[in-house]
Tab-separated table of C-alpha atoms in Angstrom:
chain	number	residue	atom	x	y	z
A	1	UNK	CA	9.976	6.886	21.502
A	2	UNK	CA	11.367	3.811	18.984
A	3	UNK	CA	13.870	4.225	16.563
A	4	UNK	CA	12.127	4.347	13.340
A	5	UNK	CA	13.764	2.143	10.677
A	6	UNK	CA	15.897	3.921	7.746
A	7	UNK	CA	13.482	5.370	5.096
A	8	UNK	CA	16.798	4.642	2.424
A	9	UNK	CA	16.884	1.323	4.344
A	10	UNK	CA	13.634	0.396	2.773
A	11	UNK	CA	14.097	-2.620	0.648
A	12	UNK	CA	12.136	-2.896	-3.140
A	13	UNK	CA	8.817	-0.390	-2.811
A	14	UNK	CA	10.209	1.961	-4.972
A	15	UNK	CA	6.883	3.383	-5.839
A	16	UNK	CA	5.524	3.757	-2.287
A	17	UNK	CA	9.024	5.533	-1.247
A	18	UNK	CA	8.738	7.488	-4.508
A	19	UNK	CA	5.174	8.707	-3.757
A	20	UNK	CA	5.956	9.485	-0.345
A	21	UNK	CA	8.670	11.648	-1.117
A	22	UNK	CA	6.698	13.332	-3.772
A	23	UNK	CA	4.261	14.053	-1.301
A	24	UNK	CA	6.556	15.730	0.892
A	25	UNK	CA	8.358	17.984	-1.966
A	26	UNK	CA	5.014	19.661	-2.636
A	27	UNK	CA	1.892	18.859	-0.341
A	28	UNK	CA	-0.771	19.814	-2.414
A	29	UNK	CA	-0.578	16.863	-4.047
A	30	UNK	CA	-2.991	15.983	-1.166
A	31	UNK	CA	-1.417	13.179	0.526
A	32	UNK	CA	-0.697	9.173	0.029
A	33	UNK	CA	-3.142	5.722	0.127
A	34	UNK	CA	-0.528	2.392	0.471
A	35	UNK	CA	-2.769	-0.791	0.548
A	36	UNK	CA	-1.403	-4.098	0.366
A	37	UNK	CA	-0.246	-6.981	1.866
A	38	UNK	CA	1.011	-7.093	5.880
A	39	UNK	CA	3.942	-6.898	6.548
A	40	UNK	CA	5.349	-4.932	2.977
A	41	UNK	CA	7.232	-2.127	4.892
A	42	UNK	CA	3.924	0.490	4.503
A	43	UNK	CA	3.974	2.225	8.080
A	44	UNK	CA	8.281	1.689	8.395
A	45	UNK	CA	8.192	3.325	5.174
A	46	UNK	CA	6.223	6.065	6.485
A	47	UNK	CA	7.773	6.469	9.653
A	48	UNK	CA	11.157	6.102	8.466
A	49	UNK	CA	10.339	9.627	6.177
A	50	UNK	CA	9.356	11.796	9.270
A	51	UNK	CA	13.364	11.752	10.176
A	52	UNK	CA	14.350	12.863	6.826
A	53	UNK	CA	11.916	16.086	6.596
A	54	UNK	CA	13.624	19.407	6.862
A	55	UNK	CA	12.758	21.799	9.896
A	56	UNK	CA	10.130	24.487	8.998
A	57	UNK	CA	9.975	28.134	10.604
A	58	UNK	CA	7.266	28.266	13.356
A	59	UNK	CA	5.323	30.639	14.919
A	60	UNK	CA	5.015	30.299	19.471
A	61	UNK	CA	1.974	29.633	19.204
A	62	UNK	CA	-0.290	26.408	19.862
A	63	UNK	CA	-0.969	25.580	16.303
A	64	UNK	CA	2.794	26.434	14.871
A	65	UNK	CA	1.804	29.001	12.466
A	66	UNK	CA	3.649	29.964	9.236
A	67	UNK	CA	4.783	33.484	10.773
A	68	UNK	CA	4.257	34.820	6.573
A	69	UNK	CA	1.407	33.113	5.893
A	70	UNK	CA	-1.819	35.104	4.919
A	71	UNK	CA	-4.485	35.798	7.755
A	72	UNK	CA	-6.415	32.487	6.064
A	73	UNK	CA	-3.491	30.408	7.210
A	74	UNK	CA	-3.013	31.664	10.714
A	75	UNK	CA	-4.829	30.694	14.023
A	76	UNK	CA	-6.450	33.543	15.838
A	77	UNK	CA	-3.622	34.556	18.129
A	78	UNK	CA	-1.485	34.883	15.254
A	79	UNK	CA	-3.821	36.584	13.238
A	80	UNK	CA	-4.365	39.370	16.774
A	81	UNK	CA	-0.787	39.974	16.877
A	82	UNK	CA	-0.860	40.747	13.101
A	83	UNK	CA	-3.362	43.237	12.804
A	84	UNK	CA	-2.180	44.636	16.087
A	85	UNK	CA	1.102	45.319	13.979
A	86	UNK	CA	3.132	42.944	16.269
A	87	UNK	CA	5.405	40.893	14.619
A	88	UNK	CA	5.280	37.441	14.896
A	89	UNK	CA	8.014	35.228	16.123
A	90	UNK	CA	9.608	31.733	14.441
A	91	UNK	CA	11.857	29.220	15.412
A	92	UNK	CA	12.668	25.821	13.554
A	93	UNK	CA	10.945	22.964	14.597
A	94	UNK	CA	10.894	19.434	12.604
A	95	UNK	CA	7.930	18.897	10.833
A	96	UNK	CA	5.498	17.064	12.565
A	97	UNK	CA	4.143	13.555	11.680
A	98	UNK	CA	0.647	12.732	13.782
A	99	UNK	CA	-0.465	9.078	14.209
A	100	UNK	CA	-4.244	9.038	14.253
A	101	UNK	CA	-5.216	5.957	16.184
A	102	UNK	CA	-8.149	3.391	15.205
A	103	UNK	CA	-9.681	3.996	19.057
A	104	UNK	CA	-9.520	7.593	19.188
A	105	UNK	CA	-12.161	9.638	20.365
A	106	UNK	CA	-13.586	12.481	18.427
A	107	UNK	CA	-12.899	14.937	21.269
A	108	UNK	CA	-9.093	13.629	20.915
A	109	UNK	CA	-9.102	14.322	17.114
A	110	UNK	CA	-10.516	17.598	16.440
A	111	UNK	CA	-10.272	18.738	20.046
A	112	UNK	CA	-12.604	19.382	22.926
A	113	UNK	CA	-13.472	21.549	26.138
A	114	UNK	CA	-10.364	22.023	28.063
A	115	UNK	CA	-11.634	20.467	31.124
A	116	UNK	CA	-9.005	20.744	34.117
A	117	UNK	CA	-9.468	24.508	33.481
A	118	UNK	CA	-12.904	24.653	33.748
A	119	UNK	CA	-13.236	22.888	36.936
A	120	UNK	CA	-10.329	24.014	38.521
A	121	UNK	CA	-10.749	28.213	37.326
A	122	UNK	CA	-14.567	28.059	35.507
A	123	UNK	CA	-13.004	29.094	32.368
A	124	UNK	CA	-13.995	27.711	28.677
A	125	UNK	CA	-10.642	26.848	27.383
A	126	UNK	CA	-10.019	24.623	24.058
A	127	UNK	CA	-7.935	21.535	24.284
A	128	UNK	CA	-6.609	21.281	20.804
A	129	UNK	CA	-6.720	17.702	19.024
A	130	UNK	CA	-5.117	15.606	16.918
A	131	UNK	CA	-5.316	17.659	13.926
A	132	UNK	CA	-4.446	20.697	15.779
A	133	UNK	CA	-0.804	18.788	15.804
A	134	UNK	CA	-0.840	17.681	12.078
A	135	UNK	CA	-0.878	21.482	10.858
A	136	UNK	CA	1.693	21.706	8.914
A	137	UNK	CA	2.633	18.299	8.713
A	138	UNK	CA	1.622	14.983	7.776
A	139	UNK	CA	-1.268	12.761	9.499
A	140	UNK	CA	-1.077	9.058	9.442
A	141	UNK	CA	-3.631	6.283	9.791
A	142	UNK	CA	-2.952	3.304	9.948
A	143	UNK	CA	-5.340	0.603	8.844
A	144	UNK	CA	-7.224	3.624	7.599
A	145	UNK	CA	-10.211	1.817	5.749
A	146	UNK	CA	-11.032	0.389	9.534
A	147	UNK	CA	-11.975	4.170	10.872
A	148	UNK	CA	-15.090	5.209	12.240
A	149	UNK	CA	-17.553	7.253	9.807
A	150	UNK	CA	-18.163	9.500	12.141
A	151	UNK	CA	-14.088	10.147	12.115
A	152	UNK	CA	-13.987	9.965	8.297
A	153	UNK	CA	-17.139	12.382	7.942
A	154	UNK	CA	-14.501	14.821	10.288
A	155	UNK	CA	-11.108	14.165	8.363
A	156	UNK	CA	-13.150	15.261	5.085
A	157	UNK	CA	-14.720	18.317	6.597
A	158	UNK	CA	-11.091	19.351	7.370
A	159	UNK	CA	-9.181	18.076	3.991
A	160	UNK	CA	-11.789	20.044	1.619
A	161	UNK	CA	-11.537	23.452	3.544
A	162	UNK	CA	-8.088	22.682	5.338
A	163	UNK	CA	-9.893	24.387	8.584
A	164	UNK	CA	-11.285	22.593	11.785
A	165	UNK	CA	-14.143	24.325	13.456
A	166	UNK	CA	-15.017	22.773	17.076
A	167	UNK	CA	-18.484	23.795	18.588
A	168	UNK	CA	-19.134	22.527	22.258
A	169	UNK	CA	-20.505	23.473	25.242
A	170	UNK	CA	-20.146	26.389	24.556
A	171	UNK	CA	-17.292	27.472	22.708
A	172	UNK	CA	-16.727	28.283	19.264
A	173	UNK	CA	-13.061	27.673	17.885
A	174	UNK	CA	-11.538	28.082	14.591
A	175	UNK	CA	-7.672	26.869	13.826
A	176	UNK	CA	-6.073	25.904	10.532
A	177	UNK	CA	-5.580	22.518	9.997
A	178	UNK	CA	-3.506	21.838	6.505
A	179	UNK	CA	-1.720	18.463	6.810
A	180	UNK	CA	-0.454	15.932	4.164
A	181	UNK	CA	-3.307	12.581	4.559
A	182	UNK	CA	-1.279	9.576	4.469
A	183	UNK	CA	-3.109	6.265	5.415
A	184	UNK	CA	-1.998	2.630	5.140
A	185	UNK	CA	-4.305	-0.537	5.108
A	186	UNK	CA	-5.134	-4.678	3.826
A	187	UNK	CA	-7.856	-3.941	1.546
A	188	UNK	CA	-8.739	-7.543	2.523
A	189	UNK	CA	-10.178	-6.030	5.805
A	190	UNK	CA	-12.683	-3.872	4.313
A	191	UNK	CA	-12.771	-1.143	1.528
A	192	UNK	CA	-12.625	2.525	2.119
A	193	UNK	CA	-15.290	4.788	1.558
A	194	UNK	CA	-15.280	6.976	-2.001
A	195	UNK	CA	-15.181	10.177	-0.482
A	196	UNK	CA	-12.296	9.666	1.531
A	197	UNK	CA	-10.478	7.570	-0.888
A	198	UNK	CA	-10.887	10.496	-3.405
A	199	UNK	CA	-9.268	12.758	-0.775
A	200	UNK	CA	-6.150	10.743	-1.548
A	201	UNK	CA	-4.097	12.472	-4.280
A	202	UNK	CA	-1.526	9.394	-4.398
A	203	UNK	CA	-2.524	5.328	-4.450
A	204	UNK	CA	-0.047	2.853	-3.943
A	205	UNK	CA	-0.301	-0.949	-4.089
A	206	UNK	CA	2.331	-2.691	-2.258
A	207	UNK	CA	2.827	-6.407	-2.646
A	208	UNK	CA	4.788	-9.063	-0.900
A	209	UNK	CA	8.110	-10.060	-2.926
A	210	UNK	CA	8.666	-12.666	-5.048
A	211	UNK	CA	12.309	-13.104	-5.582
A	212	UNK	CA	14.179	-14.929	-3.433
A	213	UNK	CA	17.350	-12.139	-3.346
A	214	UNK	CA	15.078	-9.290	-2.205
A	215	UNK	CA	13.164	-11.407	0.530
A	216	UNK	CA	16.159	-12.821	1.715
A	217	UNK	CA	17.786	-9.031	2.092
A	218	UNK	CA	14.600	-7.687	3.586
A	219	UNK	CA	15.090	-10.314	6.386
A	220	UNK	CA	18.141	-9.350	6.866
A	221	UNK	CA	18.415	-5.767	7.133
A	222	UNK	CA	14.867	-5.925	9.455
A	223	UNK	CA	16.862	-8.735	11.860
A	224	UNK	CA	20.281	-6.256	11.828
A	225	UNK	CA	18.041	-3.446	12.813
A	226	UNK	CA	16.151	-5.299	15.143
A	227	UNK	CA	19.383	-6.486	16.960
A	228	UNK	CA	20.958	-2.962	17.414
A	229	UNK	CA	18.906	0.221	15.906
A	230	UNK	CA	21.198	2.761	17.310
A	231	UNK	CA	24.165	0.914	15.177
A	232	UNK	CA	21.418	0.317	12.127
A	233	UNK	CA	20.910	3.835	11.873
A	234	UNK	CA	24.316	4.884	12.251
A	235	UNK	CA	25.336	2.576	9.589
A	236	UNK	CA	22.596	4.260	6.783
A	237	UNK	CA	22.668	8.099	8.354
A	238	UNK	CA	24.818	9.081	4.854
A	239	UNK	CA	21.822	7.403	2.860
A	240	UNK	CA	19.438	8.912	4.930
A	241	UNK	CA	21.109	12.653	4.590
A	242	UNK	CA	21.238	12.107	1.176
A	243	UNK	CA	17.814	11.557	0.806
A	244	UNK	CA	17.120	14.575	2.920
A	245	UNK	CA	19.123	16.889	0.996
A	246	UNK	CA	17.065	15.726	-2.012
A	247	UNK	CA	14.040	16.595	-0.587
A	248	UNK	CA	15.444	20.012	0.499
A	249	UNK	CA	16.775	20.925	-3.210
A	250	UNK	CA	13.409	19.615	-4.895
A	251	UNK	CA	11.467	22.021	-2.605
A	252	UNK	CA	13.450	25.031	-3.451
A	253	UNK	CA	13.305	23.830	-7.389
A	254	UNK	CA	9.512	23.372	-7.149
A	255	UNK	CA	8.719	27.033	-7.802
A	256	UNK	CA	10.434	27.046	-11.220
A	257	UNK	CA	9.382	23.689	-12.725
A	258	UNK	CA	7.349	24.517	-15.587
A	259	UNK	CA	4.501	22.635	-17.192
A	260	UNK	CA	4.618	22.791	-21.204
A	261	UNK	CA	1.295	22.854	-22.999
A	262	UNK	CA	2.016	19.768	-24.894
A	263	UNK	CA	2.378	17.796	-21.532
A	264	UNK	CA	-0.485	19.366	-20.209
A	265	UNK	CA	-2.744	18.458	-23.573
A	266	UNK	CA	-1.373	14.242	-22.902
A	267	UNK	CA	-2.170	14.377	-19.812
A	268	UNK	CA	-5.575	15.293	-20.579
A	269	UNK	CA	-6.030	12.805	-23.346
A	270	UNK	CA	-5.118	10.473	-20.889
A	271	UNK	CA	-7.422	11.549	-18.386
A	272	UNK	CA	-10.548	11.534	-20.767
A	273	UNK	CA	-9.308	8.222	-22.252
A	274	UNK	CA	-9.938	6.584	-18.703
A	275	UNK	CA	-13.434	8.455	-17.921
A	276	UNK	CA	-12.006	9.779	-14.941
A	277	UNK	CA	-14.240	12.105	-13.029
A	278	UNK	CA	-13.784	15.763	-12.759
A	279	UNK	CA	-10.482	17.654	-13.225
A	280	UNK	CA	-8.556	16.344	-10.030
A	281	UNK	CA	-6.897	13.896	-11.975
A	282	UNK	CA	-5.342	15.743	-14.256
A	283	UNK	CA	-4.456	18.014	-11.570
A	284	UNK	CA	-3.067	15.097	-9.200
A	285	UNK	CA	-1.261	14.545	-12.204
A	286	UNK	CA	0.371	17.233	-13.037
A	287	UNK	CA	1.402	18.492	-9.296
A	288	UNK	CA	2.809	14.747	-8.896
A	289	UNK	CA	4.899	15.417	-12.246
A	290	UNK	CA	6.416	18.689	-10.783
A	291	UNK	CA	7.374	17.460	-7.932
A	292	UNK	CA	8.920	14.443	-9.230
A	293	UNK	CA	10.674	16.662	-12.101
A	294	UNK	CA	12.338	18.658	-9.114
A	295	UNK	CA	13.346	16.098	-7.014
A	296	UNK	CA	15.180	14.464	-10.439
A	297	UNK	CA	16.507	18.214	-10.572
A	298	UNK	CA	15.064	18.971	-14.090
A	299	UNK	CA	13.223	21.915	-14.627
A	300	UNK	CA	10.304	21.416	-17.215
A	301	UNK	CA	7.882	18.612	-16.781
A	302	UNK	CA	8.267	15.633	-20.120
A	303	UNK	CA	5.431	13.196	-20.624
A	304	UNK	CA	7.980	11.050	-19.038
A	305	UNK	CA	7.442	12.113	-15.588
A	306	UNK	CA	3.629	11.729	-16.146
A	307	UNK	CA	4.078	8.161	-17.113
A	308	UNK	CA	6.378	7.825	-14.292
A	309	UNK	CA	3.478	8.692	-12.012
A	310	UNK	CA	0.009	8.476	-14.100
A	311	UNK	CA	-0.901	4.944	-12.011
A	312	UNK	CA	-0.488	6.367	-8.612
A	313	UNK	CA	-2.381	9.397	-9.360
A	314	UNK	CA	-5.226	7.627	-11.557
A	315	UNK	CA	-5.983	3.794	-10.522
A	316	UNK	CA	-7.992	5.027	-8.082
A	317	UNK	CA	-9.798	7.520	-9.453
A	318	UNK	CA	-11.827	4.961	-12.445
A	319	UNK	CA	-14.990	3.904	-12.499
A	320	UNK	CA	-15.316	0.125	-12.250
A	321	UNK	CA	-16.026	-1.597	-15.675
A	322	UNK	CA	-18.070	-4.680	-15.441
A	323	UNK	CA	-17.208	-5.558	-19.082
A	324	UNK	CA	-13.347	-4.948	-17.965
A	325	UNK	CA	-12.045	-7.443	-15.658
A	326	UNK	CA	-9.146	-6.430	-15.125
A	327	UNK	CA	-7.992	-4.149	-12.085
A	328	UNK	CA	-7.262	-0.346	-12.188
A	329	UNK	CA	-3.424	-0.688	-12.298
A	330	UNK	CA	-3.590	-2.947	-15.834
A	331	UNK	CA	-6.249	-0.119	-17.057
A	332	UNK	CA	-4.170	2.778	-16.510
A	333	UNK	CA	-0.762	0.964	-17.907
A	334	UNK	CA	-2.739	-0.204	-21.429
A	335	UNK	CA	-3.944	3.686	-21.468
A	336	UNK	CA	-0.720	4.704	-21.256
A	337	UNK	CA	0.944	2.323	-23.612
A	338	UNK	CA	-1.584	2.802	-26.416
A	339	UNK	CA	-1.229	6.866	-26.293
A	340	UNK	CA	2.844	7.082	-25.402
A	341	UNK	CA	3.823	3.619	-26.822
A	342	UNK	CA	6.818	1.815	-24.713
């Protein structure tokens, strides 16, 4: 398996690596879109974060349960051993991080007929899939806005009830399937379809750098790693750590971040002041706002955090303006300005 490159190692980005983190800390926020240029960092940003992720407690079974999770949340031998009064065994185990690849079959995704048993002992067995694996964890796509409908008609099935049901030959199987979304892409190579893209709670645009000191250190630290990862990583483990530890603290903060009315009502005002659709914006919003409040270690959420975070959570979410030229990203930052100020 290759070394993945430092997440702290990450040069500029700062709201891609922000996002991502954000996304780990509380995973309701429902995951992360990074479009941009090639060759921007998006997938060794996303990589790099599965090393920093605390281990979670995990039920033996195939689906690595939450062994106190409700009956909802558990796959049917866990739920069995439950009502059978058995109690259910954990262990630590990292937390995984599933690539999804552009060629994968269907049968490979949400899982299919298990068929070495069924020609070698005639039994119907299933052969869980790719997002038997995510549970749990975080599922990444790369060049996501390339996938197959019939792929993205699954994914949504599974994001909006967070439960994969597989009918073939035969069978009937039912398994949990919560994961954090989190797909890279070049929108020059095609656009992603609404319904997915609304499935997104975060949207990042990443762009290529400018300045001649941060291009020049991006080439650098990529050759350095490239010459010796095992020393590369050695060298940024503290960094790394650090970042972990964050991520740890921020979780176990989460539960007592509050959300003040008054934040609450601006965030609101700012939602209806950009016609966005429906009330997952404002929700997007405010989760995103939490979790960045606890991973800055403060306990009540300021308008400040929701500027912090307003254009990831909102630029995709507008409807397109043929008397407004100008993209998403300028939209939401003149919203903002003309209700906060500077």
């Amino acid at each position: 398996m290759p070394i993945p490159f430092p997440f702290s190692a990450v040069v500029a980005q700062e709201e891609m690596k922000r996002s991502l983190l954000m996304a780990a800390i509380d995973p309701s926020i429902g995951g992360v879109l990074v479009f941009g240029d090639r060759g921007t960092g998006k997938s060794t940003a996303i990589r790099g974060l599965a090393a920093l992720l605390p281990k979670m407690r995990a039920a033996d079974c195939t689906y690595h349960c939450d062994p106190e999770a409700s009956d909802d949340y558990l796959c049917e031998e866990c739920r069995t051993k439950k009502a059978k009064g058995t109690n259910i065994k954990g262990h630590q185990v990292q937390v995984p991080v599933v690539d999804l690849p552009l060629g994968a079959t269907e049968d490979r995704v949400i899982g299919a007929l298990d068929l070495e048993r069924a020609l070698t002992k005639g039994e119907k067995a299933f052969e869980p899939g790719l997002l038997a694996r995510a549970h749990r964890g975080f599922l990444y796509i790369d060049e996501v806005n390339l996938l197959e409908d019939h792929l993205v008609d699954s994914l949504l099935d599974v994001a909006a009830s967070g439960q994969n049901l597989v009918e073939r030959e035969g069978l009937s199987v039912r398994h949990p399937a919560r994961f954090v979304l989190v797909g890279s892409g070049n929108p020059e190579e095609g656009e992603l379809r609404p319904q997915l893209q609304d499935r997104f709670g975060l949207s990042v645009e990443v762009k290529t750098p400018t300045d001649l000191p941060t291009r020049m250190k991006v080439v650098r630290l990529r050759d350095e790693f490239e010459r010796d990862p095992n020393a590369f990583v050695e060298k940024w483990k503290n960094k790394d750590a650090k970042v972990s530890r964050q991520i740890q603290k921020a979780k176990k903060l989460l539960p007592e971040v509050e959300v003040p009315d008054r934040t609450l009502e601006e965030t609101a005002k700012l939602c209806i002041k950009l016609g966005t659709d429906g009330l997952r914006g404002e929700l997007t919003v405010i989760r995103s706002a939490r979790a960045l409040a606890a991973l800055q270690g403060d306990k009540t959420v300021t308008v400040d955090h929701v500027k912090t975070i307003a254009v990831s959570a909102l630029r995709h979410r507008l409807r397109r303006d043929p008397l407004d030229e100008s993209g998403s990203t300028s939209r939401v930052e003149r919203a903002i300005k003309e209700l906060f100020g500077e």
